[in-house]
PDB file of C-alpha atoms and ligand atoms in Angstrom:
ATOM      1  CA  MET A   1       0.000   0.000   0.000  1.00 48.00           C
ATOM      2  CA  SER A   2       1.444   3.400  -0.893  1.00 54.00           C
ATOM      3  CA  THR A   3       1.579   6.238   1.653  1.00 55.00           C
ATOM      4  CA  THR A   4      -1.266   8.053  -0.054  1.00 57.00           C
ATOM      5  CA  ASP A   5      -3.592   4.971   0.154  1.00 63.00           C
ATOM      6  CA  SER A   6      -3.045   4.726   3.895  1.00 63.00           C
ATOM      7  CA  PRO A   7      -5.899   5.998   6.113  1.00 64.00           C
ATOM      8  CA  HIS A   8      -3.420   8.100   8.135  1.00 68.00           C
ATOM      9  CA  PRO A   9      -0.626   9.273   5.836  1.00 72.00           C
ATOM     10  CA  GLY A  10       2.181  10.998   7.726  1.00 79.00           C
ATOM     11  CA  ARG A  11       2.825  14.724   7.907  1.00 84.00           C
ATOM     12  CA  LEU A  12       6.035  16.624   8.493  1.00 89.00           C
ATOM     13  CA  HIS A  13       6.225  18.017  12.023  1.00 92.00           C
ATOM     14  CA  PRO A  14       5.760  21.825  12.277  1.00 94.00           C
ATOM     15  CA  ILE A  15       9.273  22.107  13.733  1.00 96.00           C
ATOM     16  CA  THR A  16      10.790  20.293  10.732  1.00 95.00           C
ATOM     17  CA  ILE A  17       8.919  22.535   8.317  1.00 94.00           C
ATOM     18  CA  THR A  18       9.938  25.661  10.222  1.00 96.00           C
ATOM     19  CA  VAL A  19      13.618  24.760  10.582  1.00 98.00           C
ATOM     20  CA  ARG A  20      13.734  24.244   6.810  1.00 97.00           C
ATOM     21  CA  GLU A  21      12.007  27.592   6.240  1.00 97.00           C
ATOM     22  CA  MET A  22      14.391  29.392   8.623  1.00 98.00           C
ATOM     23  CA  ALA A  23      17.451  27.748   7.054  1.00 98.00           C
ATOM     24  CA  ASP A  24      16.162  28.888   3.684  1.00 98.00           C
ATOM     25  CA  ILE A  25      15.820  32.528   4.827  1.00 98.00           C
ATOM     26  CA  PHE A  26      19.322  32.541   6.330  1.00 98.00           C
ATOM     27  CA  GLY A  27      20.609  30.676   3.270  1.00 98.00           C
ATOM     28  CA  ARG A  28      19.554  33.643   1.148  1.00 98.00           C
ATOM     29  CA  MET A  29      21.648  35.831   3.481  1.00 97.00           C
ATOM     30  CA  GLY A  30      24.729  33.659   2.878  1.00 98.00           C
ATOM     31  CA  PHE A  31      24.576  31.305   5.893  1.00 98.00           C
ATOM     32  CA  ASP A  32      25.402  27.571   5.581  1.00 98.00           C
ATOM     33  CA  VAL A  33      23.602  24.953   7.701  1.00 98.00           C
ATOM     34  CA  VAL A  34      25.558  22.631  10.013  1.00 98.00           C
ATOM     35  CA  GLN A  35      24.619  20.302  12.868  1.00 97.00           C
ATOM     36  CA  GLY A  36      26.267  19.155  16.085  1.00 98.00           C
ATOM     37  CA  PRO A  37      26.001  16.595  18.909  1.00 98.00           C
ATOM     38  CA  GLU A  38      23.184  16.629  21.479  1.00 98.00           C
ATOM     39  CA  LEU A  39      25.437  14.985  24.090  1.00 97.00           C
ATOM     40  CA  GLU A  40      28.154  17.538  24.848  1.00 97.00           C
ATOM     41  CA  THR A  41      31.256  17.885  26.968  1.00 96.00           C
ATOM     42  CA  GLU A  42      31.374  20.444  29.767  1.00 93.00           C
ATOM     43  CA  TRP A  43      34.126  22.210  27.850  1.00 95.00           C
ATOM     44  CA  TYR A  44      32.040  22.933  24.753  1.00 97.00           C
ATOM     45  CA  ASN A  45      28.722  23.569  26.539  1.00 96.00           C
ATOM     46  CA  PHE A  46      30.185  25.867  29.217  1.00 95.00           C
ATOM     47  CA  ASP A  47      33.937  26.516  29.661  1.00 95.00           C
ATOM     48  CA  ALA A  48      34.850  27.324  26.059  1.00 97.00           C
ATOM     49  CA  LEU A  49      31.925  29.760  26.023  1.00 97.00           C
ATOM     50  CA  ASN A  50      33.496  31.726  28.874  1.00 95.00           C
ATOM     51  CA  ILE A  51      31.288  30.125  31.547  1.00 93.00           C
ATOM     52  CA  PRO A  52      33.775  28.815  34.148  1.00 82.00           C
ATOM     53  CA  ASN A  53      32.810  26.173  36.695  1.00 85.00           C
ATOM     54  CA  ASP A  54      32.580  28.493  39.707  1.00 81.00           C
ATOM     55  CA  HIS A  55      30.781  31.307  37.877  1.00 76.00           C
ATOM     56  CA  PRO A  56      27.138  32.001  38.838  1.00 73.00           C
ATOM     57  CA  SER A  57      26.198  32.302  35.155  1.00 67.00           C
ATOM     58  CA  ARG A  58      26.537  28.516  34.910  1.00 75.00           C
ATOM     59  CA  ASP A  59      23.292  28.418  36.889  1.00 75.00           C
ATOM     60  CA  MET A  60      21.514  30.229  34.039  1.00 74.00           C
ATOM     61  CA  TRP A  61      20.359  26.843  32.838  1.00 81.00           C
ATOM     62  CA  ASP A  62      19.402  23.748  34.830  1.00 87.00           C
ATOM     63  CA  THR A  63      21.348  20.965  33.266  1.00 91.00           C
ATOM     64  CA  PHE A  64      20.852  17.230  32.678  1.00 91.00           C
ATOM     65  CA  TRP A  65      24.166  15.490  33.466  1.00 90.00           C
ATOM     66  CA  THR A  66      25.166  11.927  32.536  1.00 90.00           C
ATOM     67  CA  LYS A  67      26.139   9.465  35.253  1.00 87.00           C
ATOM     68  CA  THR A  68      29.808   8.542  35.131  1.00 84.00           C
ATOM     69  CA  LYS A  69      31.897   5.611  36.306  1.00 83.00           C
ATOM     70  CA  GLY A  70      35.227   6.391  37.992  1.00 82.00           C
ATOM     71  CA  GLY A  71      37.507   8.571  35.865  1.00 80.00           C
ATOM     72  CA  GLU A  72      35.032   9.104  33.008  1.00 84.00           C
ATOM     73  CA  GLU A  73      34.381  12.639  31.793  1.00 84.00           C
ATOM     74  CA  ARG A  74      30.869  13.802  32.686  1.00 87.00           C
ATOM     75  CA  LYS A  75      28.759  14.908  29.783  1.00 94.00           C
ATOM     76  CA  VAL A  76      25.699  17.146  29.475  1.00 94.00           C
ATOM     77  CA  LEU A  77      22.636  17.106  27.283  1.00 95.00           C
ATOM     78  CA  ARG A  78      23.426  20.399  25.587  1.00 97.00           C
ATOM     79  CA  THR A  79      21.527  23.287  27.152  1.00 95.00           C
ATOM     80  CA  HIS A  80      21.857  25.384  23.990  1.00 97.00           C
ATOM     81  CA  THR A  81      23.213  25.155  20.432  1.00 98.00           C
ATOM     82  CA  SER A  82      26.045  27.628  21.205  1.00 98.00           C
ATOM     83  CA  PRO A  83      28.703  24.864  21.708  1.00 98.00           C
ATOM     84  CA  MET A  84      28.661  24.513  17.919  1.00 98.00           C
ATOM     85  CA  GLN A  85      30.186  28.008  17.653  1.00 98.00           C
ATOM     86  CA  ILE A  86      33.401  26.572  19.101  1.00 98.00           C
ATOM     87  CA  ARG A  87      33.295  23.217  17.323  1.00 98.00           C
ATOM     88  CA  TRP A  88      32.752  24.882  13.951  1.00 98.00           C
ATOM     89  CA  LEU A  89      35.375  27.615  14.362  1.00 98.00           C
ATOM     90  CA  GLU A  90      37.942  25.012  15.474  1.00 98.00           C
ATOM     91  CA  LYS A  91      37.218  22.980  12.361  1.00 97.00           C
ATOM     92  CA  GLN A  92      36.620  25.675   9.786  1.00 97.00           C
ATOM     93  CA  GLY A  93      38.204  28.872  11.126  1.00 98.00           C
ATOM     94  CA  ALA A  94      37.189  32.413  10.126  1.00 98.00           C
ATOM     95  CA  PRO A  95      35.642  34.003   8.136  1.00 98.00           C
ATOM     96  CA  THR A  96      32.434  32.002   8.382  1.00 98.00           C
ATOM     97  CA  ARG A  97      28.656  32.305   8.409  1.00 98.00           C
ATOM     98  CA  ILE A  98      26.531  29.398   9.676  1.00 98.00           C
ATOM     99  CA  VAL A  99      23.221  28.468  11.262  1.00 98.00           C
ATOM    100  CA  VAL A 100      22.870  25.399  13.491  1.00 98.00           C
ATOM    101  CA  PRO A 101      19.394  23.987  14.150  1.00 98.00           C
ATOM    102  CA  GLY A 102      18.961  21.340  16.833  1.00 98.00           C
ATOM    103  CA  LYS A 103      17.359  20.001  19.965  1.00 98.00           C
ATOM    104  CA  VAL A 104      18.404  21.300  23.404  1.00 97.00           C
ATOM    105  CA  PHE A 105      17.536  20.181  26.929  1.00 96.00           C
ATOM    106  CA  ARG A 106      16.896  21.920  30.247  1.00 94.00           C
ATOM    107  CA  ASN A 107      15.981  20.402  33.570  1.00 91.00           C
ATOM    108  CA  GLU A 108      13.165  22.836  34.255  1.00 89.00           C
ATOM    109  CA  ALA A 109       9.435  22.820  34.996  1.00 93.00           C
ATOM    110  CA  THR A 110       7.249  23.264  31.939  1.00 95.00           C
ATOM    111  CA  ASP A 111       4.565  25.880  31.368  1.00 97.00           C
ATOM    112  CA  ALA A 112       2.872  27.438  28.331  1.00 96.00           C
ATOM    113  CA  THR A 113       6.131  28.945  26.986  1.00 95.00           C
ATOM    114  CA  HIS A 114       8.784  26.622  28.518  1.00 96.00           C
ATOM    115  CA  GLU A 115       9.585  22.999  27.635  1.00 97.00           C
ATOM    116  CA  ALA A 116      12.305  20.720  29.022  1.00 96.00           C
ATOM    117  CA  GLN A 117      13.353  19.870  25.480  1.00 97.00           C
ATOM    118  CA  PHE A 118      12.929  22.285  22.632  1.00 98.00           C
ATOM    119  CA  TYR A 119      14.648  23.441  19.446  1.00 98.00           C
ATOM    120  CA  GLN A 120      17.066  26.284  18.925  1.00 98.00           C
ATOM    121  CA  LEU A 121      18.630  27.705  15.808  1.00 98.00           C
ATOM    122  CA  GLU A 122      22.068  29.140  16.421  1.00 98.00           C
ATOM    123  CA  GLY A 123      23.687  31.675  14.106  1.00 98.00           C
ATOM    124  CA  LEU A 124      27.297  32.757  13.808  1.00 98.00           C
ATOM    125  CA  ALA A 125      28.866  35.344  11.483  1.00 98.00           C
ATOM    126  CA  ILE A 126      32.589  36.043  11.842  1.00 98.00           C
ATOM    127  CA  ASP A 127      34.646  38.303   9.594  1.00 98.00           C
ATOM    128  CA  THR A 128      37.048  41.232   9.789  1.00 98.00           C
ATOM    129  CA  ASN A 129      34.491  44.055   9.854  1.00 96.00           C
ATOM    130  CA  VAL A 130      31.287  42.742  11.429  1.00 98.00           C
ATOM    131  CA  THR A 131      29.431  45.218  13.676  1.00 97.00           C
ATOM    132  CA  LEU A 132      26.417  45.380  15.976  1.00 96.00           C
ATOM    133  CA  GLY A 133      24.669  47.102  13.052  1.00 96.00           C
ATOM    134  CA  HIS A 134      25.023  43.885  11.004  1.00 97.00           C
ATOM    135  CA  LEU A 135      23.563  41.878  13.891  1.00 97.00           C
ATOM    136  CA  LYS A 136      20.559  44.188  14.192  1.00 95.00           C
ATOM    137  CA  GLY A 137      19.984  44.366  10.429  1.00 96.00           C
ATOM    138  CA  THR A 138      20.269  40.592   9.940  1.00 97.00           C
ATOM    139  CA  LEU A 139      17.928  39.682  12.800  1.00 96.00           C
ATOM    140  CA  GLU A 140      15.310  42.314  12.002  1.00 93.00           C
ATOM    141  CA  ARG A 141      15.350  41.226   8.337  1.00 95.00           C
ATOM    142  CA  PHE A 142      15.004  37.601   9.405  1.00 97.00           C
ATOM    143  CA  CYS A 143      12.017  38.353  11.674  1.00 95.00           C
ATOM    144  CA  LYS A 144      10.284  40.306   8.922  1.00 94.00           C
ATOM    145  CA  GLU A 145      10.916  37.532   6.379  1.00 96.00           C
ATOM    146  CA  TYR A 146       9.475  34.947   8.777  1.00 96.00           C
ATOM    147  CA  PHE A 147       6.556  36.892  10.288  1.00 95.00           C
ATOM    148  CA  GLY A 148       5.853  39.447   7.548  1.00 94.00           C
ATOM    149  CA  ASN A 149       6.864  43.089   7.192  1.00 93.00           C
ATOM    150  CA  ASP A 150       4.498  44.370   9.882  1.00 92.00           C
ATOM    151  CA  ALA A 151       6.121  42.235  12.637  1.00 93.00           C
ATOM    152  CA  LYS A 152       7.036  44.245  15.738  1.00 92.00           C
ATOM    153  CA  VAL A 153      10.568  43.439  16.921  1.00 92.00           C
ATOM    154  CA  ARG A 154      12.501  44.969  19.821  1.00 94.00           C
ATOM    155  CA  LEU A 155      16.080  44.605  21.122  1.00 95.00           C
ATOM    156  CA  ARG A 156      16.852  44.774  24.863  1.00 96.00           C
ATOM    157  CA  PRO A 157      20.309  44.891  26.483  1.00 97.00           C
ATOM    158  CA  SER A 158      21.056  41.563  28.184  1.00 96.00           C
ATOM    159  CA  TYR A 159      23.855  39.423  29.582  1.00 94.00           C
ATOM    160  CA  PHE A 160      25.410  36.229  28.256  1.00 95.00           C
ATOM    161  CA  PRO A 161      29.025  35.425  29.213  1.00 95.00           C
ATOM    162  CA  PHE A 162      29.908  34.558  25.605  1.00 97.00           C
ATOM    163  CA  VAL A 163      28.986  37.952  24.100  1.00 98.00           C
ATOM    164  CA  GLU A 164      29.819  41.592  24.725  1.00 97.00           C
ATOM    165  CA  PRO A 165      27.558  43.489  24.336  1.00 98.00           C
ATOM    166  CA  GLY A 166      24.597  41.131  24.652  1.00 98.00           C
ATOM    167  CA  VAL A 167      20.955  41.596  23.680  1.00 97.00           C
ATOM    168  CA  GLU A 168      17.665  39.775  23.819  1.00 97.00           C
ATOM    169  CA  ILE A 169      15.072  40.046  21.102  1.00 96.00           C
ATOM    170  CA  ASP A 170      11.345  40.128  21.713  1.00 95.00           C
ATOM    171  CA  VAL A 171       8.589  39.854  19.124  1.00 94.00           C
ATOM    172  CA  TRP A 172       5.014  41.038  19.682  1.00 93.00           C
ATOM    173  CA  PHE A 173       2.700  38.044  20.210  1.00 92.00           C
ATOM    174  CA  PRO A 174      -0.601  39.381  18.774  1.00 90.00           C
ATOM    175  CA  ALA A 175      -2.727  36.400  19.947  1.00 89.00           C
ATOM    176  CA  GLN A 176      -1.683  37.026  23.572  1.00 88.00           C
ATOM    177  CA  LYS A 177      -1.141  40.791  23.328  1.00 93.00           C
ATOM    178  CA  LYS A 178       2.331  40.664  24.868  1.00 92.00           C
ATOM    179  CA  TRP A 179       6.031  40.698  23.952  1.00 95.00           C
ATOM    180  CA  LEU A 180       7.614  37.225  23.880  1.00 93.00           C
ATOM    181  CA  GLU A 181      11.373  36.768  24.181  1.00 95.00           C
ATOM    182  CA  VAL A 182      12.478  34.773  21.147  1.00 97.00           C
ATOM    183  CA  MET A 183      16.273  34.898  21.139  1.00 98.00           C
ATOM    184  CA  GLY A 184      19.549  35.861  22.781  1.00 98.00           C
ATOM    185  CA  ALA A 185      22.321  37.430  20.730  1.00 98.00           C
ATOM    186  CA  GLY A 186      25.377  39.649  20.792  1.00 98.00           C
ATOM    187  CA  MET A 187      28.893  40.346  19.582  1.00 98.00           C
ATOM    188  CA  VAL A 188      31.029  37.233  20.142  1.00 98.00           C
ATOM    189  CA  HIS A 189      33.301  37.658  23.183  1.00 98.00           C
ATOM    190  CA  PRO A 190      37.030  37.719  22.230  1.00 98.00           C
ATOM    191  CA  LYS A 191      37.672  34.915  24.764  1.00 98.00           C
ATOM    192  CA  VAL A 192      35.285  32.666  22.812  1.00 98.00           C
ATOM    193  CA  LEU A 193      37.205  33.336  19.588  1.00 98.00           C
ATOM    194  CA  GLN A 194      40.511  32.656  21.365  1.00 98.00           C
ATOM    195  CA  ASN A 195      39.176  29.406  22.862  1.00 98.00           C
ATOM    196  CA  ALA A 196      38.292  28.295  19.316  1.00 98.00           C
ATOM    197  CA  GLY A 197      41.739  29.225  17.968  1.00 98.00           C
ATOM    198  CA  VAL A 198      40.600  32.322  16.039  1.00 98.00           C
ATOM    199  CA  ASP A 199      42.729  35.498  16.041  1.00 98.00           C
ATOM    200  CA  ALA A 200      40.498  37.884  18.032  1.00 98.00           C
ATOM    201  CA  THR A 201      42.628  40.898  17.103  1.00 98.00           C
ATOM    202  CA  ARG A 202      41.735  40.348  13.440  1.00 98.00           C
ATOM    203  CA  TYR A 203      38.243  38.841  13.509  1.00 98.00           C
ATOM    204  CA  GLN A 204      35.011  39.717  15.245  1.00 98.00           C
ATOM    205  CA  GLY A 205      31.366  38.876  14.685  1.00 98.00           C
ATOM    206  CA  PHE A 206      27.913  38.248  16.006  1.00 98.00           C
ATOM    207  CA  ALA A 207      26.005  35.207  17.215  1.00 98.00           C
ATOM    208  CA  PHE A 208      22.446  34.438  18.205  1.00 98.00           C
ATOM    209  CA  GLY A 209      20.308  31.555  19.446  1.00 98.00           C
ATOM    210  CA  LEU A 210      16.570  31.553  18.787  1.00 98.00           C
ATOM    211  CA  GLY A 211      13.776  29.369  20.154  1.00 97.00           C
ATOM    212  CA  VAL A 212      12.106  27.676  17.174  1.00 98.00           C
ATOM    213  CA  GLU A 213       8.820  26.737  18.922  1.00 97.00           C
ATOM    214  CA  ARG A 214       8.337  30.314  20.174  1.00 96.00           C
ATOM    215  CA  PHE A 215       8.604  31.643  16.604  1.00 97.00           C
ATOM    216  CA  ILE A 216       5.936  29.189  15.449  1.00 96.00           C
ATOM    217  CA  MET A 217       3.702  30.049  18.427  1.00 94.00           C
ATOM    218  CA  ILE A 218       3.750  33.747  17.575  1.00 95.00           C
ATOM    219  CA  LYS A 219       3.175  33.247  13.862  1.00 94.00           C
ATOM    220  CA  TYR A 220       0.265  30.815  14.229  1.00 92.00           C
ATOM    221  CA  GLY A 221      -1.175  31.915  17.584  1.00 92.00           C
ATOM    222  CA  ILE A 222      -0.375  28.586  19.308  1.00 93.00           C
ATOM    223  CA  PRO A 223      -1.265  29.026  22.988  1.00 93.00           C
ATOM    224  CA  ASP A 224       0.881  26.304  24.599  1.00 95.00           C
ATOM    225  CA  ILE A 225       4.378  25.067  23.702  1.00 97.00           C
ATOM    226  CA  ARG A 226       3.602  21.610  25.123  1.00 96.00           C
ATOM    227  CA  LEU A 227       1.403  20.901  22.074  1.00 95.00           C
ATOM    228  CA  PHE A 228       4.543  20.484  19.946  1.00 95.00           C
ATOM    229  CA  HIS A 229       5.687  17.340  21.722  1.00 92.00           C
ATOM    230  CA  SER A 230       2.310  16.005  22.828  1.00 90.00           C
ATOM    231  CA  GLY A 231       2.157  13.430  20.047  1.00 87.00           C
ATOM    232  CA  ASP A 232      -1.373  14.603  19.171  1.00 86.00           C
ATOM    233  CA  ILE A 233      -1.554  13.965  15.438  1.00 84.00           C
ATOM    234  CA  ARG A 234      -4.349  16.562  15.033  1.00 85.00           C
ATOM    235  CA  PHE A 235      -1.757  19.242  15.792  1.00 87.00           C
ATOM    236  CA  ASN A 236       0.400  18.173  12.839  1.00 85.00           C
ATOM    237  CA  TYR A 237      -2.618  17.817  10.588  1.00 83.00           C
ATOM    238  CA  ALA A 238      -3.915  21.288  11.427  1.00 81.00           C
ATOM    239  CA  PHE A 239      -0.525  22.751  10.656  1.00 79.00           C
ATOM    240  CA  ASN A 240       0.198  20.941   7.453  1.00 74.00           C
ATOM    241  CA  GLU A 241      -2.430  19.632   5.079  1.00 66.00           C
ATOM    242  CA  LYS A 242      -0.097  17.856   2.687  1.00 64.00           C
ATOM    243  CA  PRO A 243       0.856  14.203   3.317  1.00 60.00           C
ATOM    244  CA  VAL A 244       4.595  13.493   3.170  1.00 57.00           C
TER     245      VAL A 244
HETATM  246  C1  LIG B   1      22.999  34.200  23.121  1.00 93.28           C
HETATM  247  C2  LIG B   1      24.106  34.865  22.600  1.00 93.28           C
HETATM  248  C3  LIG B   1      24.794  34.259  21.554  1.00 93.28           C
HETATM  249  O1  LIG B   1      25.933  34.842  21.084  1.00 93.28           O
HETATM  250  C4  LIG B   1      24.381  33.071  20.986  1.00 93.28           C
HETATM  251  C5  LIG B   1      23.267  32.428  21.501  1.00 93.28           C
HETATM  252  C6  LIG B   1      22.588  32.990  22.567  1.00 93.28           C
HETATM  253  C7  LIG B   1      21.438  32.284  23.160  1.00 93.28           C
HETATM  254  C8  LIG B   1      21.850  31.419  24.371  1.00 93.28           C
HETATM  255  N1  LIG B   1      22.687  30.293  23.984  1.00 93.28           N
HETATM  256  C9  LIG B   1      20.581  30.892  25.022  1.00 93.28           C
HETATM  257  O2  LIG B   1      20.328  29.697  25.021  1.00 93.28           O
HETATM  258  N2  LIG B   1      19.790  31.847  25.519  1.00 93.28           N
HETATM  259  S1  LIG B   1      18.352  31.571  26.167  1.00 93.28           S
HETATM  260  O3  LIG B   1      18.477  30.720  27.327  1.00 93.28           O
HETATM  261  O4  LIG B   1      17.744  32.840  26.435  1.00 93.28           O
HETATM  262  O5  LIG B   1      17.506  30.799  25.103  1.00 93.28           O
HETATM  263  C10 LIG B   1      17.370  31.311  23.776  1.00 93.28           C
HETATM  264  C11 LIG B   1      15.946  31.203  23.313  1.00 93.28           C
HETATM  265  O6  LIG B   1      15.497  29.849  23.467  1.00 93.28           O
HETATM  266  C12 LIG B   1      14.955  32.011  24.162  1.00 93.28           C
HETATM  267  O7  LIG B   1      14.921  33.355  23.742  1.00 93.28           O
HETATM  268  C13 LIG B   1      13.660  31.294  23.884  1.00 93.28           C
HETATM  269  O8  LIG B   1      13.135  31.654  22.623  1.00 93.28           O
HETATM  270  C14 LIG B   1      14.107  29.847  23.802  1.00 93.28           C
HETATM  271  N3  LIG B   1      13.915  29.172  25.083  1.00 93.28           N
HETATM  272  C15 LIG B   1      14.661  29.295  26.211  1.00 93.28           C
HETATM  273  N4  LIG B   1      14.220  28.482  27.175  1.00 93.28           N
HETATM  274  C16 LIG B   1      13.168  27.807  26.646  1.00 93.28           C
HETATM  275  C17 LIG B   1      12.968  28.254  25.318  1.00 93.28           C
HETATM  276  N5  LIG B   1      12.003  27.773  24.529  1.00 93.28           N
HETATM  277  C18 LIG B   1      11.210  26.835  25.059  1.00 93.28           C
HETATM  278  N6  LIG B   1      11.336  26.326  26.320  1.00 93.28           N
HETATM  279  C19 LIG B   1      12.292  26.782  27.140  1.00 93.28           C
HETATM  280  N7  LIG B   1      12.442  26.252  28.350  1.00 93.28           N
END
């Protein structure tokens, strides 16, 4: 029996569709797509990103750790896609422009806008003359491409140890009449470039990490993030009428 004869032909998940759409928008701005491991070392998830062991910023995210037997290195389920900044720069060097979609994990209670596992899309642009203006222009353009030209986007100063300066980006959530934080971003900290073997006196750039589900929620007025991973097939069907 072919897929189309089946009483319940499959549908692509909204996250799959959206990651492809986002990669396509960034692709038109010159970004390549790469992927990285979900099980990470402490070095890549934290230390290399300028988050030392004894620093309070390590508590920004509640982390799932692996159990270890004597002498083994402990690993983490990555709390964000930012470790791929280091892995990619080590491998490829600068200049570079990439986006990295993938699943991330946080040991936190869920509510309508927070899940314990969700998707991020990381971006990284490193070159000799990249400025905060490029960051702002790229992210505002991206939001308008994804949501439409009338999308309301705002930047707020914020703190992440791996950027200086840092910002957070909120988009107006019309269905709930409120601003929703959709991503963190900033100019890559020179220590991060050094940790990845890049000459920080020559190169600089910006990076960002966006929450994929939150983008979809705003665009389609989805009231609860937990619907994405509920396994309720009606959710997929409502989102996407075409069988695979
Ligand atoms: C910041 C600066 C950079 O140079 C690069 C990346 C970043 C982002 C940083 N790595 C980070 O993870 N920041 S964050 O904790 O604020 O999460 C980024 C986005 O993920 C949020 O804006 C939100 O859209 C989404 N998010 C965070 N926690 C979530 C969540 N989505 C669903 N459930 C959660 N629990």
